[in-house]
């Protein structure tokens, strides 16, 4: 019986390419594609899916948040991360969050099918490149957070944990508007344009 695959990526050219690759393989059927994590969670409530191929950088809900949510709500669904991100901290964090596989988007068709085969059998699959990155020794670390205040670092950590402005404000006894101002300042200082960028940096720096 064919395993049912869901594609989650906000670039149609990527999902179209993946559909073409997977349709040529035995035992797999692409049942749907979504452009963000929120859509994926909604679809999983109504459609049977065995394996999710998940991007990281997406609007509405990124792949990090979606992986955590899906693993809590649909623990029988396997998730393979398929991304351009090759940071050690990112790979480690997502695998700890329950991802069943991690592939880089420069992987071959053979690597993709191999990953699908492994996770359907209950195995963890790391691409050769991702595995090599995990095995590398850490350096001295970056100075990315050097210009942030203690409060900004604290808020960055809470953002990466998935808390809303109101939830962060309640924890720190400040207004949600103040949290929003800090969030804007963080994006400017760290030179990112969305929450996914902040989450990525927080993971890279070991804040979560």
Coordinates of C-alpha atoms in Angstrom, one line a residue:
X1 CA 0.0 0.0 0.0
X2 CA 1.4 3.4 -1.0
X3 CA 2.5 5.8 1.7
X4 CA 0.8 9.1 1.6
X5 CA 3.1 12.2 1.5
X6 CA 2.4 15.8 2.3
X7 CA 4.6 18.6 0.9
X8 CA 5.0 21.7 3.0
X9 CA 6.9 24.5 1.2
X10 CA 5.9 28.0 0.2
X11 CA 7.6 27.8 -3.2
X12 CA 5.4 26.2 -5.9
X13 CA 8.5 25.4 -8.1
X14 CA 9.8 23.3 -5.2
X15 CA 6.6 21.4 -4.5
X16 CA 6.0 20.8 -8.3
X17 CA 9.5 19.4 -8.6
X18 CA 9.1 17.1 -5.5
X19 CA 5.7 15.9 -6.9
X20 CA 7.4 14.9 -10.1
X21 CA 10.3 13.1 -8.3
X22 CA 8.1 11.2 -5.9
X23 CA 5.4 10.3 -8.5
X24 CA 8.1 8.4 -10.3
X25 CA 8.9 6.2 -7.3
X26 CA 7.0 3.1 -6.2
X27 CA 5.1 3.0 -3.0
X28 CA 4.6 6.8 -2.5
X29 CA 1.7 9.1 -3.3
X30 CA 1.7 12.9 -2.9
X31 CA -1.7 13.6 -1.5
X32 CA -1.4 17.4 -1.0
X33 CA 0.9 20.4 -0.7
X34 CA 0.7 23.3 1.7
X35 CA 2.5 26.7 1.8
X36 CA 3.0 27.0 5.6
X37 CA 2.8 25.0 8.8
X38 CA -0.6 26.3 9.8
X39 CA -2.1 24.9 6.6
X40 CA -0.4 21.6 7.1
X41 CA -1.8 21.2 10.6
X42 CA -5.3 22.0 9.4
X43 CA -5.0 19.5 6.6
X44 CA -3.6 16.7 8.8
X45 CA -6.9 17.0 10.9
X46 CA -8.9 15.9 7.8
X47 CA -6.5 13.9 5.5
X48 CA -4.5 10.8 6.3
X49 CA -0.8 11.4 5.8
X50 CA 2.1 9.1 6.6
X51 CA 5.1 11.3 5.8
X52 CA 5.6 15.1 5.7
X53 CA 8.4 16.8 3.7
X54 CA 8.8 20.1 5.6
X55 CA 10.6 23.3 4.7
X56 CA 11.7 25.7 7.5
X57 CA 11.3 29.2 6.2
X58 CA 7.6 29.8 5.6
X59 CA 5.1 32.5 6.4
X60 CA 2.3 32.1 9.0
X61 CA 4.0 29.2 10.8
X62 CA 7.5 28.1 10.0
X63 CA 8.8 24.5 9.9
X64 CA 10.3 24.6 13.3
X65 CA 7.0 25.5 15.0
X66 CA 5.0 23.2 12.7
X67 CA 7.3 20.2 13.5
X68 CA 6.8 20.7 17.2
X69 CA 3.0 21.0 16.8
X70 CA 2.6 18.1 14.5
X71 CA 4.6 15.8 16.7
X72 CA 2.4 16.7 19.6
X73 CA -0.9 16.3 17.8
X74 CA -0.1 13.6 15.2
X75 CA 2.7 11.4 16.7
X76 CA 2.2 8.7 14.1
X77 CA 3.2 11.1 11.2
X78 CA 6.8 11.1 10.1
X79 CA 8.5 14.4 9.3
X80 CA 11.5 14.9 7.0
X81 CA 13.0 18.4 7.0
X82 CA 14.0 19.5 3.5
X83 CA 15.8 22.8 3.6
X84 CA 18.7 24.9 2.6
X85 CA 19.8 25.5 6.3
X86 CA 22.9 23.6 7.1
X87 CA 23.7 25.0 10.6
X88 CA 24.6 22.4 13.2
X89 CA 22.4 24.0 15.9
X90 CA 19.4 24.0 13.5
X91 CA 19.8 20.3 12.6
X92 CA 20.3 19.3 16.2
X93 CA 17.3 21.3 17.5
X94 CA 14.9 19.9 14.9
X95 CA 16.0 16.4 15.5
X96 CA 15.5 16.9 19.2
X97 CA 12.0 18.3 18.4
X98 CA 11.1 15.0 16.8
X99 CA 12.0 15.3 13.2
X100 CA 12.5 11.8 11.6
X101 CA 14.9 13.0 8.9
X102 CA 16.9 16.0 7.7
X103 CA 17.8 16.6 4.1
X104 CA 19.4 19.6 2.3
X105 CA 17.7 20.8 -0.9
X106 CA 20.8 19.9 -2.9
X107 CA 20.2 16.2 -2.2
X108 CA 19.7 13.8 -5.1
X109 CA 16.5 12.0 -6.0
X110 CA 18.1 8.8 -4.7
X111 CA 18.8 10.5 -1.3
X112 CA 15.2 11.6 -1.1
X113 CA 13.8 8.2 -1.8
X114 CA 16.2 6.6 0.6
X115 CA 15.1 9.0 3.3
X116 CA 11.4 8.2 2.6
X117 CA 12.2 4.5 2.8
X118 CA 14.1 4.8 6.0
X119 CA 11.6 6.9 7.9
X120 CA 8.6 4.7 6.8
X121 CA 10.5 1.8 8.5
X122 CA 10.8 3.8 11.7
X123 CA 14.5 4.7 11.2
X124 CA 16.1 8.2 11.5
X125 CA 17.6 9.5 8.3
X126 CA 20.2 12.2 8.1
X127 CA 21.7 13.1 4.8
X128 CA 25.4 12.5 4.5
X129 CA 26.1 16.2 4.5
X130 CA 23.8 16.8 7.5
X131 CA 25.5 14.0 9.4
X132 CA 28.9 15.5 8.7
X133 CA 27.8 18.9 10.0
X134 CA 26.6 17.3 13.2
X135 CA 29.9 15.6 13.7
X136 CA 32.0 18.7 13.3
X137 CA 33.4 20.2 16.5
X138 CA 32.1 23.5 17.6
X139 CA 34.3 26.6 17.2
X140 CA 34.6 29.5 19.6
X141 CA 31.0 30.7 18.8
X142 CA 29.9 33.9 17.1
X143 CA 29.4 37.3 18.6
X144 CA 25.9 37.7 17.2
X145 CA 24.3 38.5 20.5
X146 CA 27.0 40.8 21.8
X147 CA 25.0 44.0 21.0
X148 CA 21.8 42.8 22.6
X149 CA 20.6 43.8 26.1
X150 CA 19.8 41.2 28.7
X151 CA 16.1 41.9 28.2
X152 CA 16.4 41.5 24.4
X153 CA 18.1 38.2 24.8
X154 CA 15.4 37.1 27.2
X155 CA 12.7 38.1 24.7
X156 CA 14.5 36.4 21.8
X157 CA 14.5 33.2 23.8
X158 CA 10.8 33.4 24.5
X159 CA 10.0 34.2 20.8
X160 CA 12.0 31.1 19.9
X161 CA 9.9 29.1 22.4
X162 CA 6.8 30.1 20.4
X163 CA 5.3 32.5 22.9
X164 CA 3.0 35.3 21.8
X165 CA 3.7 39.0 22.6
X166 CA 1.0 38.8 25.3
X167 CA 2.4 35.6 26.8
X168 CA 5.9 37.1 26.9
X169 CA 4.6 40.3 28.4
X170 CA 2.8 38.4 31.1
X171 CA 5.9 36.5 32.0
X172 CA 8.1 39.6 32.1
X173 CA 5.5 41.9 33.6
X174 CA 5.6 44.3 30.6
X175 CA 3.0 45.3 28.1
X176 CA 2.6 43.4 24.8
X177 CA 3.3 46.7 23.0
X178 CA 6.7 46.9 24.7
X179 CA 7.4 43.3 23.7
X180 CA 6.5 44.3 20.1
X181 CA 8.9 47.2 20.2
X182 CA 11.7 44.8 21.4
X183 CA 10.8 42.4 18.6
X184 CA 11.2 45.1 16.0
X185 CA 14.5 46.2 17.6
X186 CA 15.7 42.6 17.5
X187 CA 15.0 42.3 13.8
X188 CA 16.9 45.5 13.1
X189 CA 19.9 44.6 15.2
X190 CA 20.1 41.0 14.0
X191 CA 19.3 42.0 10.4
X192 CA 16.4 39.6 9.9
X193 CA 12.9 40.3 8.5
X194 CA 10.6 37.9 10.2
X195 CA 10.1 35.7 13.3
X196 CA 11.5 32.7 11.5
X197 CA 14.8 34.6 11.2
X198 CA 14.8 35.4 15.0
X199 CA 14.0 31.7 15.8
X200 CA 16.9 30.6 13.6
X201 CA 19.4 32.8 15.3
X202 CA 18.1 31.8 18.8
X203 CA 18.7 28.2 17.9
X204 CA 22.1 28.9 16.4
X205 CA 23.2 30.6 19.6
X206 CA 21.9 27.9 21.8
X207 CA 19.1 29.9 23.5
X208 CA 16.6 27.1 23.1

